[in-house]
Amino acid sequence: MSVIAPVDVHDDTALKAWYAVEAASMAFDRPYASHRTFEALANSVRTPHDHGRRVLLAAKEQGETIGIAELDLPEEERSHVVELGIHVLPVHRWRGVGTELWRAADDVRRTSGRTLTTAEVTIPPKSSLAFARALGFKSVRREDHLAADLPLPHKPFKVLGYELLMWEDRTPEELLAQFVGLRNQMGKEMPGKTEQDMVAHTADRIRSAEKSTARSYDRITAAAREILTGELVGYSVIFLAHGSDEAIQDDTFVKSAHRGHKLGLALKVATLAAVQRDHPERTSIHTWTDPSNDVMQRINRQFGFRKIELMHEVQRTDRW
């Protein structure tokens, strides 16, 4: 039987052993997966966060780390939630290690007074979703994981009546209030969004996220502004992990009243052009899109994205 205990995140040897299990597990099951860097992990667990805390668990046998769990415990309006991830080395699977880690993680959930556990599982492998369902989780949302090789041939273009604004990392102060509004509107309109996912963005929260993200990632943002009114009506964001050759296409959103003008395409092209101009070392780009989001799926196909995985967000509710 494994011994499961919290990881001292300031112990380099212990944290690297934890990270090695995550990397080996993902590489075995998901050859095209986008994996965070060790720097990103270390920064996320070693730096105090304004809006929650993170707990790492390790399962060991004879001193070897063979399985891991990660628990993200947000605060404020999501203080009832635990976000969970579990990985086991391939050679140690099907021996109950994952279930032991789940029980240890659930003990943390109970002692922290939380009632909802969420996780993301991918297909392939099919066993990940089966494992979650066996523990009482239900799938509540799906997203296609898409990827494309860089460089891509698309060139920036203008959209009549709009201008595109670009910035890196910190949102310009004069645009912050409108950008907060865009982020909140995106949350309301995102296909497949669950009630538990809803987080009210504020200027302070965005500034805090920018500060913490900048330790491990460069961020490139494009925003569309209507020339007549000066209103921000859409945005697109790409993250670039330090020390990686990948780009991560995050949100792309256009307000409903301004759709039909190819603004979403223009925003994605603008951020992509900045990546290819300023970060030529990036060789691939990843994004996640709801299968029912026909417009964004069509745009992604235009870019040459291909589907490599299906991600399920799963949830389990426990009542006191």
XYZ file of C-alpha atoms in Angstrom:
320
model
C 0.000 0.000 0.000
C 1.250 3.469 -0.863
C 2.074 6.149 1.671
C 0.331 9.399 0.737
C 1.451 12.716 2.187
C 1.523 16.424 1.295
C 4.509 17.636 -0.721
C 6.835 20.306 0.634
C 6.651 22.607 -2.385
C 9.862 24.387 -1.363
C 11.820 21.117 -1.526
C 13.223 21.060 -5.076
C 13.846 17.304 -5.057
C 10.322 16.481 -3.885
C 8.674 18.915 -6.282
C 10.699 17.665 -9.255
C 9.749 14.067 -8.400
C 6.090 15.146 -8.293
C 6.434 16.921 -11.652
C 8.169 13.908 -13.221
C 5.124 11.731 -12.484
C 2.784 14.264 -14.079
C 5.037 14.511 -17.156
C 5.423 10.733 -17.535
C 1.697 10.112 -17.116
C 0.746 12.722 -19.703
C 3.419 11.620 -22.187
C 2.243 7.998 -21.982
C -1.455 8.691 -22.518
C -1.437 11.922 -24.479
C 1.476 12.339 -26.918
C 0.121 15.679 -28.168
C -0.847 17.101 -24.782
C 0.239 20.580 -23.761
C 2.195 20.205 -20.523
C 3.105 23.093 -18.229
C 6.758 23.739 -17.490
C 8.360 23.000 -14.125
C 8.842 26.747 -13.723
C 5.100 27.309 -14.115
C 4.319 24.640 -11.522
C 6.889 25.949 -9.040
C 5.720 29.536 -9.357
C 2.070 28.566 -8.954
C 2.594 26.597 -5.730
C 5.378 28.618 -4.112
C 3.883 32.074 -4.494
C 0.949 33.007 -2.233
C -2.234 33.561 -4.221
C -4.764 36.249 -3.385
C -7.778 34.110 -4.233
C -7.065 30.585 -2.988
C -4.455 27.970 -2.166
C -3.038 24.811 -3.716
C -2.224 21.442 -2.125
C 0.016 18.775 -3.682
C -0.087 15.137 -2.555
C 2.364 12.357 -3.429
C 1.913 8.589 -3.224
C 5.205 6.835 -2.492
C 6.413 3.256 -2.374
C 9.911 2.497 -1.077
C 10.770 6.176 -1.371
C 9.694 6.470 -5.027
C 6.925 8.875 -6.019
C 4.512 6.790 -8.105
C 1.334 8.881 -8.059
C 0.297 12.474 -7.451
C -2.727 14.640 -6.779
C -3.179 18.389 -7.107
C -5.952 20.300 -5.364
C -6.766 23.911 -6.153
C -8.970 25.481 -3.468
C -10.332 28.839 -4.658
C -11.928 31.340 -2.304
C -14.746 33.897 -2.369
C -17.696 32.854 -4.583
C -16.047 29.498 -5.370
C -15.131 28.627 -1.789
C -17.281 25.475 -2.049
C -15.172 24.078 -4.932
C -12.102 21.838 -5.160
C -10.368 21.490 -8.539
C -8.630 18.104 -8.647
C -6.046 16.377 -10.814
C -4.636 12.849 -10.337
C -1.789 11.080 -12.166
C -0.187 7.654 -11.647
C 2.949 6.316 -13.324
C 1.874 3.885 -16.079
C 3.758 0.921 -14.574
C 1.902 1.364 -11.267
C -1.640 1.661 -12.613
C -4.539 -0.714 -11.958
C -3.306 -1.349 -8.412
C -5.581 1.119 -6.618
C -3.047 3.957 -6.333
C -5.361 6.414 -8.076
C -8.233 5.479 -5.767
C -6.002 5.929 -2.710
C -5.038 9.386 -3.959
C -8.705 10.215 -4.515
C -9.537 9.243 -0.923
C -6.694 11.364 0.430
C -7.787 14.294 -1.730
C -11.383 13.869 -0.595
C -10.210 14.064 3.020
C -8.761 17.495 2.200
C -12.073 18.478 0.611
C -14.057 17.458 3.682
C -11.772 19.177 6.178
C -11.900 22.373 4.107
C -15.717 22.305 4.154
C -16.198 22.063 0.388
C -19.000 20.268 -1.418
C -18.149 20.314 -5.136
C -15.162 18.573 -6.745
C -14.326 19.307 -10.376
C -11.728 17.757 -12.658
C -10.735 17.655 -16.309
C -10.239 14.280 -17.985
C -9.311 13.618 -21.589
C -10.081 11.010 -24.217
C -7.798 9.328 -25.097
C -7.388 7.407 -22.882
C -10.954 6.171 -22.352
C -9.953 4.834 -18.939
C -9.675 8.360 -17.487
C -13.388 9.075 -17.921
C -14.293 5.577 -16.735
C -12.201 6.108 -13.584
C -13.942 9.418 -12.866
C -17.389 7.911 -13.355
C -16.529 5.016 -11.042
C -15.822 7.605 -8.332
C -19.230 9.230 -8.830
C -18.276 12.076 -11.165
C -20.562 13.204 -13.988
C -19.540 14.921 -17.211
C -20.959 18.463 -17.334
C -19.047 20.035 -20.226
C -16.893 18.994 -23.184
C -14.231 20.789 -25.186
C -12.247 19.702 -28.227
C -8.498 20.076 -27.719
C -7.146 21.361 -31.032
C -3.574 21.920 -32.206
C -1.770 23.314 -35.245
C 1.853 23.509 -36.305
C 3.564 26.887 -36.571
C 4.214 28.957 -38.561
C 0.846 29.526 -40.252
C 0.405 31.687 -43.371
C -2.382 34.025 -42.212
C -1.767 37.776 -42.490
C -3.408 40.514 -40.357
C -6.309 42.365 -41.970
C -8.548 45.323 -41.122
C -12.281 45.237 -40.408
C -14.243 48.293 -41.554
C -15.445 50.387 -38.615
C -13.103 48.815 -36.053
C -9.496 49.127 -34.932
C -7.365 46.456 -33.290
C -5.374 47.289 -30.164
C -2.461 45.109 -29.023
C -0.659 44.793 -25.712
C 1.585 42.372 -23.837
C 1.100 41.232 -20.243
C -0.458 44.208 -18.387
C -3.735 45.663 -19.673
C -3.383 49.423 -20.297
C -4.997 51.374 -17.469
C -7.259 53.326 -19.817
C -8.712 50.067 -21.194
C -8.991 48.139 -17.942
C -12.605 48.962 -17.035
C -13.894 47.997 -20.474
C -11.740 44.867 -20.510
C -13.259 43.800 -17.177
C -16.687 44.126 -18.788
C -15.618 42.018 -21.770
C -14.274 39.264 -19.523
C -17.532 39.132 -17.572
C -19.606 39.089 -20.756
C -17.463 36.237 -22.068
C -18.234 34.279 -18.896
C -21.970 34.726 -19.391
C -22.010 33.768 -23.073
C -19.417 30.980 -23.193
C -20.997 27.807 -24.641
C -21.244 24.987 -22.131
C -20.425 27.227 -19.182
C -21.669 25.784 -15.901
C -23.013 27.865 -13.033
C -20.109 26.775 -10.843
C -17.646 28.212 -13.375
C -18.979 31.743 -13.063
C -16.463 34.145 -11.540
C -17.039 37.891 -11.391
C -13.964 39.595 -12.825
C -12.871 42.874 -11.258
C -9.987 45.224 -11.955
C -8.193 43.968 -8.835
C -8.617 40.337 -9.856
C -7.329 40.961 -13.358
C -4.307 42.848 -12.016
C -3.606 40.028 -9.548
C -3.872 37.400 -12.306
C -1.597 39.419 -14.589
C 1.026 39.655 -11.860
C 0.996 35.944 -11.027
C 0.846 34.813 -14.670
C 3.798 37.010 -15.669
C 6.113 34.907 -13.484
C 5.776 31.975 -15.906
C 4.088 33.211 -19.083
C 4.157 36.018 -21.614
C 0.665 37.131 -22.578
C -0.340 38.706 -25.909
C -3.770 40.343 -26.137
C -5.618 41.818 -29.105
C -8.813 43.825 -28.576
C -11.280 45.172 -31.129
C -12.580 48.714 -30.586
C -15.492 50.215 -32.495
C -14.198 53.465 -33.983
C -17.531 55.323 -33.805
C -18.200 54.684 -30.102
C -14.776 53.839 -28.666
C -16.277 50.654 -27.188
C -14.216 47.486 -26.793
C -16.277 44.756 -28.438
C -13.985 41.718 -28.528
C -10.637 40.280 -27.522
C -8.292 37.329 -27.992
C -5.436 36.139 -25.753
C -2.411 33.899 -26.305
C -0.139 32.644 -23.504
C 3.517 31.718 -24.030
C 5.089 29.664 -21.253
C 8.683 30.598 -20.502
C 11.057 27.918 -21.759
C 8.468 26.202 -23.970
C 8.061 25.903 -27.743
C 4.239 26.000 -27.558
C 1.664 28.774 -27.723
C -1.666 28.499 -25.895
C -4.640 30.202 -27.549
C -6.944 31.135 -24.686
C -10.187 33.132 -24.910
C -11.464 34.640 -28.133
C -14.722 36.547 -27.725
C -16.821 39.069 -29.676
C -19.956 40.726 -28.307
C -23.084 39.381 -29.962
C -24.079 42.765 -31.462
C -20.776 42.926 -33.345
C -20.585 39.422 -34.751
C -20.707 38.666 -38.456
C -17.822 41.008 -39.380
C -14.981 38.455 -39.060
C -13.740 40.178 -35.909
C -13.018 36.857 -34.212
C -10.847 35.812 -37.138
C -9.105 39.208 -37.232
C -8.327 39.038 -33.502
C -6.865 35.532 -33.707
C -4.787 36.458 -36.766
C -3.426 39.541 -34.970
C -2.260 37.596 -31.908
C -0.851 34.806 -34.058
C 1.099 37.298 -36.175
C 2.628 38.772 -33.010
C 3.682 35.310 -31.841
C 5.290 34.435 -35.165
C 7.046 37.797 -35.409
C 8.350 38.085 -31.846
C 8.545 34.435 -30.732
C 9.703 32.390 -33.747
C 10.818 29.560 -31.441
C 7.161 28.517 -31.014
C 6.446 25.467 -33.161
C 2.847 24.635 -32.218
C -0.310 26.273 -30.916
C -3.070 24.698 -28.808
C -6.634 25.758 -28.100
C -9.826 24.334 -26.589
C -13.267 24.864 -28.136
C -16.756 23.675 -27.253
C -17.942 21.149 -29.884
C -21.187 23.129 -30.270
C -19.442 26.460 -30.950
C -19.830 26.248 -34.727
C -18.410 29.706 -35.457
C -15.182 29.189 -33.515
C -14.833 25.629 -34.787
C -15.042 26.965 -38.349
C -12.460 29.680 -37.620
C -10.119 27.126 -36.079
C -10.409 24.894 -39.144
C -9.457 27.895 -41.294
C -6.260 28.123 -39.257
C -5.467 24.462 -39.822
C -6.218 23.282 -36.294
C -6.819 19.544 -35.931
C -8.618 17.748 -33.117
C -6.276 15.710 -30.936
C -8.307 15.092 -27.764
C -11.731 15.478 -26.212
C -11.734 17.031 -22.743
C -14.556 16.360 -20.285
C -15.112 18.589 -17.280
C -16.491 16.285 -14.603
C -18.075 17.126 -11.260
C -19.065 15.357 -8.085
C -21.259 16.894 -5.379
C -21.068 15.823 -1.736
C -23.648 17.100 0.752
C -23.062 17.449 4.456
